[in-house]
Each structure stands twice: as structure tokens, then as C-alpha cells.
């Protein structure tokens, strides 16, 4: 950072930049302008909203746990080893980031749907993923976990591995080095990755509705409830209330985690 | 304020000439121009997808220079879009209450009932779960999918189940009947309630189980020209055809019932 250098801003850039800010701000202002503030408190505590909120929290937390369990080991292997095919694996993991979520939902459906080989197998154990909360959580994990893997991998790469080397020379065995050195050092990036993954899972819509359907209390998460209100029953007021709730949660995530989050991405 | 430029109107005189030469329609004085000219946008309930698409091919053959673009979806979704300013010339809904929202807002001319439709149960091909009627939908462990409240086919299904005193907990509430059919086609759901005509469209991928008229719900479809239409002549001709012309014939051939 250079200090004390004052530059005249290029006025020519100011206009498109202002348009950019308005581009993001205007829709949000529009949303806020249409909120029915007098009915908001009663709508927010209505059973419909609370059910969707509880379900959203449940699914997104399960999605983060799944992502942590499988994502952190993958990120570690991608960052710290030279396994063959690493580049291909990294590309594959990144794919859900750019893949339209509805395609993810259709793909999950073709792999884990009730009549697929895996689905038939699960059915023997009484597990049916489509139309179940577990199915919704899996769809959210599918879309959210690349955020975790990429953030954790970047965090591990940024740190050189000399602490691990020191631990090794002191006689620490590989698993102990992983648990007591690598993971604690990676904690900030794991937290940031989990937060990104959680936020993405919370907002997930396309993969979830395609794979898991939509039913209040089982699979109708907040974004799906907002869509149902808007598209299905035409209750635009309720759709706006649900959108406001999601907006508030998003802002909360940004505020609470801004240091860790931005710190890890910087 | 919305103003739309209508470049297609520039081609209208050409279309009239072509229509005069090539039209197979024999009705009306030969001097009157073909009302089917230019282009229109039709918003239609998703259960109309197949017959409207078939009818469109005939219309384009009979009236060179005429094209219609279709947006299919649940009636409620389409009505919401129109209220929010989506440009359309014709709207066709699968019930009367969604159309009433447009009437109440003064967005359409007087709607006309043009067909009726009734419900049917759909199951996997061959009916492996041996579903015989509405009462079987309450079988424990049976995965049933319906359309959500507010979507016409969902409201009709709820009404039919209630009248038959059958209590069903659906696994999912879909936003239109095409998606409901899809859930049975994919094998995720064992059974669903959709329109008789949806079963015809889905052909061999599902099996339909008829519901006796006494237990069935007959829904009325309505069609109207939007007041904001930029091609009211063609839009009105389309509506007329749906009520009593070629489009009506096509609708009846795929299982829709006469409106009166």
C-alpha cells in the first residue's frame, strides 16, 4: 500500500462505477420499498415462515457438515500432495461452482433417484433421497462444497509447510502432524470456507427443487418457499417477506464473518 | 409506460397478399384481410402445451407470415407475470380464478370459457402398485405428488380428494402439472393427480387411472385477449379459433371437453 499518494479519480470511470453500485443497490431498494412493514412481524413468526427457516437451517448445517467431512481431506490432498490427476480432480470439484444448479439437480436425480441402481439399493434400507430432507441437504452440499474445498486448499497453499517439517523432525507421526499442526493452522480458512459453503447452501434453490421437490417442512427451504409464494400461490407479499429474511441472513453472515472471511480470501 | 416497436407489422401487407393467394380457408368474403398476420405472444397453462404446439404448426401453414410464441407455465405464475408487466397478447388459464385476477385489474377483455378438463390418476406404466381409485392414494408408504395450492391442477386435486374424504400427505408440491407428471415418469413418485390431457401428452411413460365423474372435478379453462396487446386482430383470431375453430378441434382431439 502506498500512503499519501493522492490521485484525481478518473472521472470517466466514475460513471460506470456508479452504475455498477446502482445495479446492485436498486433491486435491494426495490425489495425494501415493497416490504409490508406493518404485517412483517406477524408474517415472520407465522408457522409457514418458521417451518421454512428451521428447515433451511437444518439442511444447510447438514450440508456444511458433509462438506467438512469430505471437503477438508480433499483440500489437504490437493494442496499438499502430488497425486496423479490432481488437476482433473480440482477441475471436477470446481465444476459445481459454474454448473447451473438445476443441472446439478438433474444429475443427482439420474444418479440417486429412486429408480436408479443406488436409489434402489438405498430403498432396501428404507432410504429414499428424493422428497426427503436428506435429499435437500445433499443437493445443497453438492452446490456448496466446492466453496469449502477451494477456500481451504488456497489457505493451505498460502502457508508453507515448515511447521509440519519442524513437527516431523521433532518426531511427530503423520496423523499427529495433521491433527495438531496442519488443521489448527488451516482453521481460519476452514472457517471461511465453511461460512461460504453455508451461505451458498442456505440460498440453494435449483438443485434442491429439482432433486428433492418442494414440500413444507420436508424440502421447502426458504428460497423454495419464496418461489412457491411468488410463482405458485401468487402471494407476492409473502415472497417479499421471505426474500427480506434471506437478505437479512446474508447481511448478517457478511458482517459477522467479514474479518475471517475476507482475511482468508485476501 | 411501455411502448413496443412492431417491426413485424411492416410485413403485414405482404402477409395479406400471401394469405389471399394461399389461404385454404373458404369462409368470409375474399376481400377481407387474413386476421392471422404478424406475430403474437400467447401465455398458456402448461396443460395446453401439446395441443397449442400442434395447432401452431397448422396455423403457420395456413397463414404464412403469422407466428405465435408461447410461454407455458402454471396459470398463477403466468398471471403474476402479466400483472408484473410481461408483454403478451393472449392468456389462457386452466381455471377461472386466476383469470379473475386479470379481470379485476382490468388487464384483459372479457374472458371466454373454451374447454373443460378433468382429473385422472397417473401411475408408473403397468400400475405396479395396483391403484384403482382416489381412496388408494391414502395407502401408507405410497409416494404421491400433487401440484401446489394456487396452481389450478393442485386446487382441483385437493377439492377432489376432500370430496372423496381421502386424506393424502403428498411428498412434494410441484409448481405445474408438467413437473408433477415428470415426478411419476422418473419413478420418484408412485402416483399423482393431473389432468386427463396430461396423461395423453405423456403417452406410454405413465398409465392413467380414470376417476369416475361422480368423484371427479371438472375445471373450466378461460382465454382472453390482453388490453395491452399490440396485435389485437391476430390475438382475437387466435381466441376465436380456440373457442370454435381449428385450435378447438385440436384441443378436443387430445381429450379436452367442450366448454358448454
Short mmCIF file of C-alpha atoms in Angstrom, two decimals:
data_model
loop_
_atom_site.label_atom_id
_atom_site.label_comp_id
_atom_site.label_asym_id
_atom_site.label_seq_id
_atom_site.Cartn_x
_atom_site.Cartn_y
_atom_site.Cartn_z
CA UNK A 1 0.00 0.00 0.00
CA UNK A 2 1.37 3.41 -0.90
CA UNK A 3 0.40 6.10 1.51
CA UNK A 4 -0.06 9.77 0.94
CA UNK A 5 -0.40 9.48 -2.80
CA UNK A 6 -3.48 11.41 -3.78
CA UNK A 7 -4.73 10.92 -7.23
CA UNK A 8 -7.54 12.62 -9.01
CA UNK A 9 -10.08 9.91 -9.70
CA UNK A 10 -10.60 9.30 -13.39
CA UNK A 11 -13.99 10.89 -13.84
CA UNK A 12 -14.65 8.76 -16.88
CA UNK A 13 -14.57 5.68 -14.67
CA UNK A 14 -16.81 7.22 -12.06
CA UNK A 15 -19.97 6.94 -14.15
CA UNK A 16 -19.79 3.22 -14.98
CA UNK A 17 -18.69 2.59 -11.39
CA UNK A 18 -21.73 4.46 -10.11
CA UNK A 19 -23.92 2.44 -12.47
CA UNK A 20 -22.35 -0.70 -11.02
CA UNK A 21 -23.23 0.34 -7.48
CA UNK A 22 -26.78 1.23 -8.50
CA UNK A 23 -27.08 -2.05 -10.36
CA UNK A 24 -26.63 -3.92 -7.09
CA UNK A 25 -28.36 -1.40 -4.85
CA UNK A 26 -31.51 -0.64 -6.84
CA UNK A 27 -33.08 -4.12 -6.72
CA UNK A 28 -32.40 -4.26 -3.00
CA UNK A 29 -34.00 -0.84 -2.54
CA UNK A 30 -36.95 -2.06 -4.63
CA UNK A 31 -37.32 -5.06 -2.36
CA UNK A 32 -37.20 -2.92 0.77
CA UNK A 33 -39.67 -0.44 -0.71
CA UNK A 34 -42.22 -3.22 -1.21
CA UNK A 35 -41.98 -4.70 2.25
CA UNK A 36 -45.28 -4.52 4.09
CA UNK A 37 -43.69 -3.33 7.34
CA UNK A 38 -46.91 -3.37 9.38
CA UNK A 39 -47.59 -7.03 8.63
CA UNK A 40 -43.95 -8.04 8.68
CA UNK A 41 -43.68 -9.10 12.35
CA UNK A 42 -46.74 -11.34 12.18
CA UNK A 43 -45.61 -12.83 8.85
CA UNK A 44 -42.12 -13.51 10.18
CA UNK A 45 -43.41 -15.55 13.09
CA UNK A 46 -46.07 -17.35 11.05
CA UNK A 47 -45.81 -21.14 11.03
CA UNK A 48 -45.04 -21.19 7.31
CA UNK A 49 -42.02 -18.91 7.65
CA UNK A 50 -40.71 -20.56 10.82
CA UNK A 51 -41.05 -24.02 9.27
CA UNK A 52 -39.10 -22.95 6.19
CA UNK A 53 -36.48 -21.18 8.34
CA UNK A 54 -35.97 -24.21 10.58
CA UNK A 55 -35.70 -26.50 7.57
CA UNK A 56 -33.27 -24.15 5.81
CA UNK A 57 -31.00 -24.05 8.87
CA UNK A 58 -31.21 -27.81 9.26
CA UNK A 59 -30.38 -28.58 5.61
CA UNK A 60 -27.61 -26.01 5.31
CA UNK A 61 -25.91 -27.15 8.51
CA UNK A 62 -26.05 -30.81 7.37
CA UNK A 63 -24.63 -29.67 4.02
CA UNK A 64 -21.73 -27.91 5.78
CA UNK A 65 -21.02 -30.96 7.95
CA UNK A 66 -20.98 -33.24 4.88
CA UNK A 67 -18.72 -30.74 3.10
CA UNK A 68 -16.32 -30.54 6.06
CA UNK A 69 -16.08 -34.31 6.38
CA UNK A 70 -15.26 -34.89 2.74
CA UNK A 71 -14.03 -31.46 1.64
CA UNK A 72 -11.21 -30.82 4.11
CA UNK A 73 -9.42 -34.13 3.38
CA UNK A 74 -9.77 -33.46 -0.34
CA UNK A 75 -8.44 -29.90 0.01
CA UNK A 76 -5.47 -31.23 2.02
CA UNK A 77 -4.63 -33.83 -0.62
CA UNK A 78 -4.96 -31.28 -3.40
CA UNK A 79 -2.73 -28.76 -1.61
CA UNK A 80 -0.07 -30.94 -0.06
CA UNK A 81 0.47 -33.93 -2.27
CA UNK A 82 1.29 -34.57 -5.88
CA UNK A 83 -1.26 -37.27 -6.53
CA UNK A 84 -1.68 -38.04 -10.22
CA UNK A 85 -4.75 -36.45 -11.79
CA UNK A 86 -4.84 -33.63 -9.25
CA UNK A 87 -5.60 -31.05 -11.89
CA UNK A 88 -8.50 -33.09 -13.20
CA UNK A 89 -9.85 -33.60 -9.70
CA UNK A 90 -9.55 -29.89 -8.98
CA UNK A 91 -11.42 -29.08 -12.18
CA UNK A 92 -14.12 -31.58 -11.28
CA UNK A 93 -14.53 -30.13 -7.80
CA UNK A 94 -14.78 -26.61 -9.20
CA UNK A 95 -17.43 -27.64 -11.71
CA UNK A 96 -20.48 -27.21 -9.41
CA UNK A 97 -19.39 -23.57 -8.99
CA UNK A 98 -20.13 -22.82 -12.62
CA UNK A 99 -22.66 -25.56 -13.36
CA UNK A 100 -26.26 -24.30 -13.40
CA UNK A 101 -27.72 -25.71 -10.15
CA UNK A 102 -30.69 -27.21 -11.99
CA UNK A 103 -28.24 -29.34 -13.98
CA UNK A 104 -26.78 -30.47 -10.66
CA UNK A 105 -30.27 -31.41 -9.53
CA UNK A 106 -30.98 -33.38 -12.69
CA UNK A 107 -27.58 -35.10 -12.37
CA UNK A 108 -28.29 -36.03 -8.75
CA UNK A 109 -31.69 -37.30 -9.85
CA UNK A 110 -30.16 -39.55 -12.52
CA UNK A 111 -27.58 -40.89 -10.04
CA UNK A 112 -29.51 -41.13 -6.78
CA UNK A 113 -33.19 -41.07 -7.85
CA UNK A 114 -35.49 -43.75 -6.53
CA UNK A 115 -35.32 -46.00 -9.61
CA UNK A 116 -31.55 -45.72 -10.15
CA UNK A 117 -29.27 -48.60 -9.02
CA UNK A 118 -28.04 -46.63 -5.99
CA UNK A 119 -31.57 -45.44 -5.25
CA UNK A 120 -32.91 -49.00 -5.42
CA UNK A 121 -30.16 -50.12 -3.04
CA UNK A 122 -30.93 -47.32 -0.58
CA UNK A 123 -34.64 -48.15 -0.86
CA UNK A 124 -33.87 -51.60 0.63
CA UNK A 125 -32.66 -49.81 3.74
CA UNK A 126 -35.75 -47.62 3.73
CA UNK A 127 -33.88 -44.54 2.49
CA UNK A 128 -35.43 -42.50 -0.32
CA UNK A 129 -33.49 -39.33 -1.09
CA UNK A 130 -35.90 -37.53 -3.45
CA UNK A 131 -38.59 -35.69 -1.46
CA UNK A 132 -36.61 -36.06 1.78
CA UNK A 133 -34.77 -33.55 3.95
CA UNK A 134 -31.62 -35.65 3.47
CA UNK A 135 -32.03 -35.26 -0.29
CA UNK A 136 -32.36 -31.48 0.06
CA UNK A 137 -29.21 -31.40 2.23
CA UNK A 138 -27.29 -33.49 -0.32
CA UNK A 139 -28.34 -31.14 -3.13
CA UNK A 140 -27.16 -28.17 -1.05
CA UNK A 141 -23.88 -29.91 -0.23
CA UNK A 142 -23.30 -30.66 -3.92
CA UNK A 143 -23.57 -26.99 -4.78
CA UNK A 144 -21.85 -25.63 -1.64
CA UNK A 145 -18.88 -27.87 -1.04
CA UNK A 146 -16.61 -26.54 -3.82
CA UNK A 147 -16.54 -23.23 -1.92
CA UNK A 148 -15.12 -25.05 1.09
CA UNK A 149 -12.58 -27.10 -0.86
CA UNK A 150 -11.26 -24.15 -2.82
CA UNK A 151 -11.01 -21.86 0.21
CA UNK A 152 -9.28 -24.48 2.37
CA UNK A 153 -6.93 -25.50 -0.41
CA UNK A 154 -5.94 -21.87 -1.01
CA UNK A 155 -5.41 -21.41 2.74
CA UNK A 156 -3.15 -24.46 2.94
CA UNK A 157 -1.15 -23.40 -0.10
CA UNK A 158 -0.57 -19.89 1.19
CA UNK A 159 1.11 -21.27 4.29
CA UNK A 160 4.36 -23.02 3.68
CA UNK A 161 4.69 -26.40 5.31
CA UNK A 162 7.73 -25.72 7.50
CA UNK A 163 5.73 -26.09 10.74
CA UNK A 164 4.83 -29.57 9.62
CA UNK A 165 8.50 -30.21 8.79
CA UNK A 166 9.56 -28.99 12.22
CA UNK A 167 6.97 -31.23 13.81
CA UNK A 168 8.27 -34.14 11.73
CA UNK A 169 11.88 -33.54 12.80
CA UNK A 170 10.62 -33.48 16.38
CA UNK A 171 9.29 -36.98 15.79
CA UNK A 172 5.55 -36.31 15.34
CA UNK A 173 3.87 -39.01 13.32
CA UNK A 174 1.91 -38.03 10.16
CA UNK A 175 -1.58 -38.24 11.72
CA UNK A 176 -0.48 -36.28 14.75
CA UNK A 177 1.08 -33.63 12.47
CA UNK A 178 -2.22 -33.43 10.54
CA UNK A 179 -4.39 -33.07 13.64
CA UNK A 180 -2.11 -30.87 15.77
CA UNK A 181 -0.31 -28.72 13.24
CA UNK A 182 -1.96 -28.67 9.82
CA UNK A 183 -5.59 -28.42 10.90
CA UNK A 184 -5.11 -25.69 13.54
CA UNK A 185 -3.10 -23.65 11.04
CA UNK A 186 -5.82 -24.12 8.44
CA UNK A 187 -8.59 -23.25 10.91
CA UNK A 188 -9.20 -19.70 9.61
CA UNK A 189 -9.55 -20.87 6.03
CA UNK A 190 -11.73 -23.80 7.13
CA UNK A 191 -13.99 -21.37 8.98
CA UNK A 192 -14.13 -19.05 5.98
CA UNK A 193 -14.76 -21.95 3.61
CA UNK A 194 -17.49 -23.33 5.86
CA UNK A 195 -19.13 -19.90 6.02
CA UNK A 196 -19.10 -19.54 2.23
CA UNK A 197 -20.38 -23.08 1.85
CA UNK A 198 -23.12 -22.45 4.39
CA UNK A 199 -24.23 -19.21 2.74
CA UNK A 200 -24.36 -20.90 -0.65
CA UNK A 201 -26.25 -23.89 0.78
CA UNK A 202 -28.74 -21.61 2.50
CA UNK A 203 -29.51 -19.85 -0.77
CA UNK A 204 -29.57 -23.04 -2.84
CA UNK A 205 -32.68 -23.39 -4.96
CA UNK A 206 -32.30 -25.05 -8.36
CA UNK A 207 -30.59 -28.31 -7.42
CA UNK A 208 -32.78 -28.70 -4.35
CA UNK A 209 -36.17 -28.25 -6.02
CA UNK A 210 -35.12 -30.40 -8.98
CA UNK A 211 -33.76 -33.28 -6.91
CA UNK A 212 -35.75 -33.09 -3.69
CA UNK A 213 -39.01 -31.42 -4.74
CA UNK A 214 -40.89 -28.98 -2.58
CA UNK A 215 -42.96 -29.75 0.48
CA UNK A 216 -43.40 -27.58 3.59
CA UNK A 217 -41.38 -28.93 6.49
CA UNK A 218 -39.58 -31.58 4.44
CA UNK A 219 -37.91 -29.96 1.46
CA UNK A 220 -39.41 -26.47 1.09
CA UNK A 221 -36.48 -24.33 2.25
CA UNK A 222 -36.64 -20.52 2.44
CA UNK A 223 -35.71 -19.85 -1.20
CA UNK A 224 -38.16 -22.50 -2.41
CA UNK A 225 -40.86 -21.08 -0.14
CA UNK A 226 -40.19 -17.64 -1.64
CA UNK A 227 -40.52 -19.11 -5.13
CA UNK A 228 -43.69 -21.03 -4.22
CA UNK A 229 -45.28 -17.88 -2.83
CA UNK A 230 -44.35 -15.92 -5.93
CA UNK A 231 -44.99 -18.46 -8.67
CA UNK A 232 -47.49 -20.86 -7.18
CA UNK A 233 -49.94 -19.10 -4.97
CA UNK A 234 -49.26 -15.57 -6.17
CA UNK A 235 -48.72 -14.26 -2.63
CA UNK A 236 -46.14 -11.67 -3.58
CA UNK A 237 -46.20 -10.10 -0.12
CA UNK A 238 -45.09 -13.37 1.45
CA UNK A 239 -42.43 -13.82 -1.23
CA UNK A 240 -41.05 -10.38 -0.36
CA UNK A 241 -41.07 -11.17 3.37
CA UNK A 242 -39.14 -14.39 2.78
CA UNK A 243 -36.71 -12.58 0.49
CA UNK A 244 -36.15 -9.95 3.17
CA UNK A 245 -35.41 -12.69 5.69
CA UNK A 246 -32.83 -14.25 3.35
CA UNK A 247 -31.34 -10.83 2.67
CA UNK A 248 -31.03 -10.17 6.41
CA UNK A 249 -29.31 -13.52 6.97
CA UNK A 250 -26.89 -12.81 4.12
CA UNK A 251 -26.02 -9.38 5.53
CA UNK A 252 -25.57 -10.95 8.96
CA UNK A 253 -23.15 -13.53 7.54
CA UNK A 254 -21.16 -10.76 5.84
CA UNK A 255 -20.98 -8.65 8.99
CA UNK A 256 -20.18 -11.41 11.47
CA UNK A 257 -17.60 -13.14 9.34
CA UNK A 258 -16.13 -10.26 7.40
CA UNK A 259 -12.70 -10.34 9.05
CA UNK A 260 -12.15 -14.07 8.88
CA UNK A 261 -13.73 -14.40 5.52
CA UNK A 262 -12.05 -11.52 3.77
CA UNK A 263 -8.85 -12.30 5.65
CA UNK A 264 -8.69 -15.74 4.14
CA UNK A 265 -9.52 -14.55 0.66
CA UNK A 266 -7.23 -11.55 0.66
CA UNK B 1 -45.11 3.18 -19.74
CA UNK B 2 -44.31 0.50 -22.23
CA UNK B 3 -44.10 1.09 -25.92
CA UNK B 4 -43.23 -1.70 -28.24
CA UNK B 5 -41.91 -1.35 -31.70
CA UNK B 6 -43.65 -3.61 -34.11
CA UNK B 7 -41.30 -4.34 -36.99
CA UNK B 8 -43.41 -7.32 -37.98
CA UNK B 9 -46.27 -5.03 -38.94
CA UNK B 10 -44.09 -3.87 -41.81
CA UNK B 11 -44.54 -7.32 -43.28
CA UNK B 12 -48.28 -7.34 -42.76
CA UNK B 13 -49.22 -6.17 -46.27
CA UNK B 14 -47.08 -8.96 -47.70
CA UNK B 15 -48.74 -11.44 -45.43
CA UNK B 16 -52.15 -10.29 -46.57
CA UNK B 17 -51.21 -10.82 -50.20
CA UNK B 18 -49.82 -14.26 -49.42
CA UNK B 19 -52.85 -15.10 -47.37
CA UNK B 20 -55.15 -14.08 -50.16
CA UNK B 21 -53.28 -16.34 -52.57
CA UNK B 22 -52.59 -19.29 -50.39
CA UNK B 23 -55.16 -19.46 -47.64
CA UNK B 24 -57.19 -22.63 -47.64
CA UNK B 25 -59.91 -21.10 -45.53
CA UNK B 26 -63.04 -20.63 -47.52
CA UNK B 27 -65.15 -18.65 -45.09
CA UNK B 28 -65.75 -14.94 -45.30
CA UNK B 29 -65.57 -12.56 -48.21
CA UNK B 30 -62.36 -12.88 -50.17
CA UNK B 31 -61.62 -9.17 -49.88
CA UNK B 32 -61.20 -9.18 -46.10
CA UNK B 33 -57.59 -9.47 -44.94
CA UNK B 34 -56.43 -12.52 -43.05
CA UNK B 35 -56.60 -11.65 -39.36
CA UNK B 36 -53.77 -14.10 -38.67
CA UNK B 37 -50.84 -11.88 -39.53
CA UNK B 38 -47.76 -10.66 -37.75
CA UNK B 39 -46.77 -12.22 -34.50
CA UNK B 40 -48.41 -12.69 -31.12
CA UNK B 41 -47.31 -13.97 -27.75
CA UNK B 42 -49.56 -16.48 -26.05
CA UNK B 43 -49.30 -17.23 -22.33
CA UNK B 44 -50.90 -20.60 -21.69
CA UNK B 45 -51.39 -23.09 -18.88
CA UNK B 46 -48.83 -25.87 -19.19
CA UNK B 47 -51.54 -28.47 -19.84
CA UNK B 48 -52.13 -26.70 -23.18
CA UNK B 49 -48.53 -27.17 -24.34
CA UNK B 50 -49.00 -30.12 -26.64
CA UNK B 51 -52.27 -29.11 -28.40
CA UNK B 52 -51.20 -25.47 -28.81
CA UNK B 53 -47.85 -26.50 -30.29
CA UNK B 54 -49.62 -28.83 -32.73
CA UNK B 55 -52.19 -26.17 -33.63
CA UNK B 56 -49.38 -23.65 -34.18
CA UNK B 57 -47.91 -25.76 -36.98
CA UNK B 58 -51.27 -25.75 -38.75
CA UNK B 59 -51.74 -22.02 -38.23
CA UNK B 60 -48.32 -21.24 -39.70
CA UNK B 61 -49.06 -23.42 -42.73
CA UNK B 62 -52.48 -21.87 -43.30
CA UNK B 63 -51.37 -18.32 -42.65
CA UNK B 64 -47.87 -17.61 -43.96
CA UNK B 65 -46.43 -14.61 -42.17
CA UNK B 66 -48.16 -15.46 -38.92
CA UNK B 67 -46.25 -16.72 -35.93
CA UNK B 68 -47.19 -17.15 -32.30
CA UNK B 69 -44.74 -17.51 -29.48
CA UNK B 70 -45.81 -19.46 -26.43
CA UNK B 71 -44.92 -19.20 -22.81
CA UNK B 72 -46.22 -22.15 -20.84
CA UNK B 73 -46.40 -22.36 -17.07
CA UNK B 74 -48.78 -22.62 -14.20
CA UNK B 75 -51.72 -20.27 -14.69
CA UNK B 76 -50.95 -18.46 -11.45
CA UNK B 77 -47.33 -17.89 -12.46
CA UNK B 78 -48.38 -16.55 -15.86
CA UNK B 79 -50.98 -14.25 -14.31
CA UNK B 80 -48.37 -12.94 -11.84
CA UNK B 81 -46.01 -12.27 -14.73
CA UNK B 82 -48.68 -10.37 -16.66
CA UNK B 83 -49.60 -8.31 -13.59
CA UNK B 84 -45.89 -7.51 -13.31
CA UNK B 85 -45.87 -6.24 -16.89
CA UNK B 86 -44.84 -9.22 -19.03
CA UNK B 87 -45.80 -8.44 -22.64
CA UNK B 88 -48.39 -10.86 -24.02
CA UNK B 89 -51.33 -10.79 -26.42
CA UNK B 90 -53.37 -13.79 -25.29
CA UNK B 91 -53.67 -15.54 -21.93
CA UNK B 92 -55.24 -18.97 -21.46
CA UNK B 93 -55.68 -20.23 -17.89
CA UNK B 94 -56.66 -23.63 -16.52
CA UNK B 95 -59.22 -22.19 -14.15
CA UNK B 96 -61.40 -19.13 -13.78
CA UNK B 97 -60.00 -17.72 -10.51
CA UNK B 98 -56.55 -16.88 -11.90
CA UNK B 99 -58.19 -15.19 -14.90
CA UNK B 100 -60.38 -13.23 -12.49
CA UNK B 101 -57.25 -11.57 -11.07
CA UNK B 102 -56.58 -10.09 -14.52
CA UNK B 103 -60.23 -9.11 -14.96
CA UNK B 104 -60.16 -7.38 -11.57
CA UNK B 105 -57.11 -5.38 -12.59
CA UNK B 106 -58.67 -4.50 -15.94
CA UNK B 107 -55.83 -6.15 -17.86
CA UNK B 108 -57.95 -8.34 -20.16
CA UNK B 109 -61.07 -8.12 -22.31
CA UNK B 110 -63.96 -10.35 -21.26
CA UNK B 111 -62.61 -13.92 -20.94
CA UNK B 112 -64.31 -16.78 -22.73
CA UNK B 113 -64.58 -20.35 -21.47
CA UNK B 114 -63.14 -22.52 -24.25
CA UNK B 115 -62.57 -26.05 -22.90
CA UNK B 116 -63.01 -28.14 -19.80
CA UNK B 117 -60.69 -30.71 -18.34
CA UNK B 118 -60.97 -33.32 -15.64
CA UNK B 119 -58.60 -35.15 -13.36
CA UNK B 120 -57.00 -38.53 -13.73
CA UNK B 121 -54.65 -40.52 -11.52
CA UNK B 122 -51.29 -41.30 -13.09
CA UNK B 123 -49.05 -44.16 -12.03
CA UNK B 124 -45.97 -45.92 -13.37
CA UNK B 125 -46.58 -47.89 -16.61
CA UNK B 126 -48.49 -51.08 -15.87
CA UNK B 127 -49.72 -49.80 -12.50
CA UNK B 128 -47.32 -51.86 -10.30
CA UNK B 129 -48.88 -50.54 -7.06
CA UNK B 130 -52.35 -51.57 -8.22
CA UNK B 131 -54.01 -48.20 -7.70
CA UNK B 132 -57.74 -48.35 -8.50
CA UNK B 133 -59.09 -45.04 -7.35
CA UNK B 134 -58.73 -41.96 -5.18
CA UNK B 135 -59.05 -43.95 -1.94
CA UNK B 136 -55.90 -45.95 -2.79
CA UNK B 137 -53.85 -42.74 -2.77
CA UNK B 138 -54.01 -42.78 1.03
CA UNK B 139 -52.16 -46.13 1.17
CA UNK B 140 -49.35 -45.79 3.72
CA UNK B 141 -45.92 -45.72 2.10
CA UNK B 142 -47.27 -44.69 -1.29
CA UNK B 143 -45.35 -41.72 -2.68
CA UNK B 144 -47.92 -39.25 -4.02
CA UNK B 145 -47.11 -35.90 -5.63
CA UNK B 146 -49.55 -33.05 -6.27
CA UNK B 147 -49.32 -29.53 -7.64
CA UNK B 148 -49.12 -26.76 -5.05
CA UNK B 149 -52.09 -24.73 -3.83
CA UNK B 150 -52.87 -21.88 -6.19
CA UNK B 151 -51.89 -23.94 -9.23
CA UNK B 152 -55.21 -24.96 -10.86
CA UNK B 153 -54.50 -28.69 -11.10
CA UNK B 154 -53.36 -28.66 -7.45
CA UNK B 155 -56.54 -26.92 -6.32
CA UNK B 156 -58.71 -29.32 -8.32
CA UNK B 157 -56.86 -32.31 -6.84
CA UNK B 158 -57.31 -31.03 -3.28
CA UNK B 159 -61.00 -30.48 -3.99
CA UNK B 160 -61.47 -33.99 -5.40
CA UNK B 161 -59.62 -35.65 -2.51
CA UNK B 162 -61.61 -33.65 0.02
CA UNK B 163 -64.93 -34.51 -1.64
CA UNK B 164 -63.95 -38.20 -1.62
CA UNK B 165 -62.88 -37.86 2.02
CA UNK B 166 -59.41 -39.18 1.23
CA UNK B 167 -56.53 -37.85 3.29
CA UNK B 168 -53.26 -37.76 1.34
CA UNK B 169 -49.92 -36.37 2.51
CA UNK B 170 -48.08 -35.61 -0.71
CA UNK B 171 -44.31 -35.99 -0.86
CA UNK B 172 -43.89 -32.87 -2.92
CA UNK B 173 -45.95 -29.96 -4.22
CA UNK B 174 -44.84 -29.03 -7.72
CA UNK B 175 -45.37 -25.70 -9.41
CA UNK B 176 -47.14 -27.02 -12.51
CA UNK B 177 -48.66 -30.21 -13.88
CA UNK B 178 -45.77 -30.90 -16.25
CA UNK B 179 -43.48 -31.21 -13.23
CA UNK B 180 -45.98 -33.45 -11.46
CA UNK B 181 -46.04 -35.81 -14.46
CA UNK B 182 -42.23 -35.71 -14.52
CA UNK B 183 -42.02 -36.98 -10.92
CA UNK B 184 -44.09 -40.06 -11.83
CA UNK B 185 -42.18 -40.58 -15.10
CA UNK B 186 -38.87 -40.55 -13.24
CA UNK B 187 -40.16 -43.11 -10.74
CA UNK B 188 -39.68 -40.83 -7.74
CA UNK B 189 -43.40 -40.74 -7.14
CA UNK B 190 -45.77 -43.70 -7.31
CA UNK B 191 -48.88 -41.74 -8.15
CA UNK B 192 -50.14 -38.24 -8.85
CA UNK B 193 -53.27 -36.37 -9.81
CA UNK B 194 -53.15 -34.46 -13.08
CA UNK B 195 -55.44 -33.57 -15.97
CA UNK B 196 -56.70 -36.32 -18.29
CA UNK B 197 -54.98 -34.47 -21.14
CA UNK B 198 -51.60 -34.60 -19.36
CA UNK B 199 -51.87 -38.38 -19.48
CA UNK B 200 -52.46 -38.21 -23.24
CA UNK B 201 -49.37 -35.98 -23.67
CA UNK B 202 -47.18 -38.26 -21.54
CA UNK B 203 -48.16 -41.17 -23.82
CA UNK B 204 -46.68 -44.51 -22.75
CA UNK B 205 -44.44 -43.17 -20.00
CA UNK B 206 -47.26 -43.27 -17.45
CA UNK B 207 -50.52 -45.15 -17.06
CA UNK B 208 -53.74 -43.27 -16.40
CA UNK B 209 -56.37 -44.49 -13.94
CA UNK B 210 -59.74 -42.90 -14.67
CA UNK B 211 -61.67 -41.24 -11.86
CA UNK B 212 -65.47 -41.70 -12.02
CA UNK B 213 -67.30 -38.48 -12.92
CA UNK B 214 -69.11 -38.52 -9.59
CA UNK B 215 -65.74 -38.13 -7.80
CA UNK B 216 -64.06 -36.01 -10.44
CA UNK B 217 -63.59 -32.27 -10.62
CA UNK B 218 -64.29 -30.62 -13.95
CA UNK B 219 -62.20 -27.49 -14.45
CA UNK B 220 -63.06 -24.73 -16.90
CA UNK B 221 -60.31 -23.11 -18.99
CA UNK B 222 -60.62 -19.48 -20.00
CA UNK B 223 -58.95 -17.46 -22.70
CA UNK B 224 -58.76 -13.71 -23.24
CA UNK B 225 -57.05 -11.01 -25.26
CA UNK B 226 -54.91 -8.67 -23.20
CA UNK B 227 -55.79 -4.99 -23.29
CA UNK B 228 -52.11 -4.23 -23.78
CA UNK B 229 -51.94 -6.45 -26.90
CA UNK B 230 -50.09 -4.84 -29.77
CA UNK B 231 -51.74 -7.13 -32.34
CA UNK B 232 -55.35 -7.40 -31.24
CA UNK B 233 -56.58 -8.59 -34.64
CA UNK B 234 -54.43 -11.72 -34.60
CA UNK B 235 -54.93 -12.18 -30.86
CA UNK B 236 -58.71 -12.09 -31.31
CA UNK B 237 -58.48 -14.52 -34.24
CA UNK B 238 -56.45 -16.88 -32.05
CA UNK B 239 -59.06 -16.69 -29.28
CA UNK B 240 -61.87 -17.33 -31.77
CA UNK B 241 -60.04 -20.35 -33.14
CA UNK B 242 -59.54 -21.69 -29.62
CA UNK B 243 -63.23 -21.24 -28.83
CA UNK B 244 -64.70 -22.65 -32.04
CA UNK B 245 -62.09 -23.11 -34.76
CA UNK B 246 -59.09 -25.26 -35.64
CA UNK B 247 -57.46 -24.90 -32.22
CA UNK B 248 -60.70 -26.07 -30.58
CA UNK B 249 -60.71 -29.14 -32.85
CA UNK B 250 -57.12 -29.92 -31.85
CA UNK B 251 -57.95 -29.49 -28.14
CA UNK B 252 -60.93 -31.87 -28.36
CA UNK B 253 -58.80 -34.44 -30.20
CA UNK B 254 -56.36 -34.71 -27.27
CA UNK B 255 -59.05 -35.22 -24.65
CA UNK B 256 -60.24 -31.76 -23.64
CA UNK B 257 -64.00 -31.45 -23.14
CA UNK B 258 -66.28 -28.91 -24.78
CA UNK B 259 -66.82 -25.84 -22.63
CA UNK B 260 -70.59 -25.91 -22.95
#
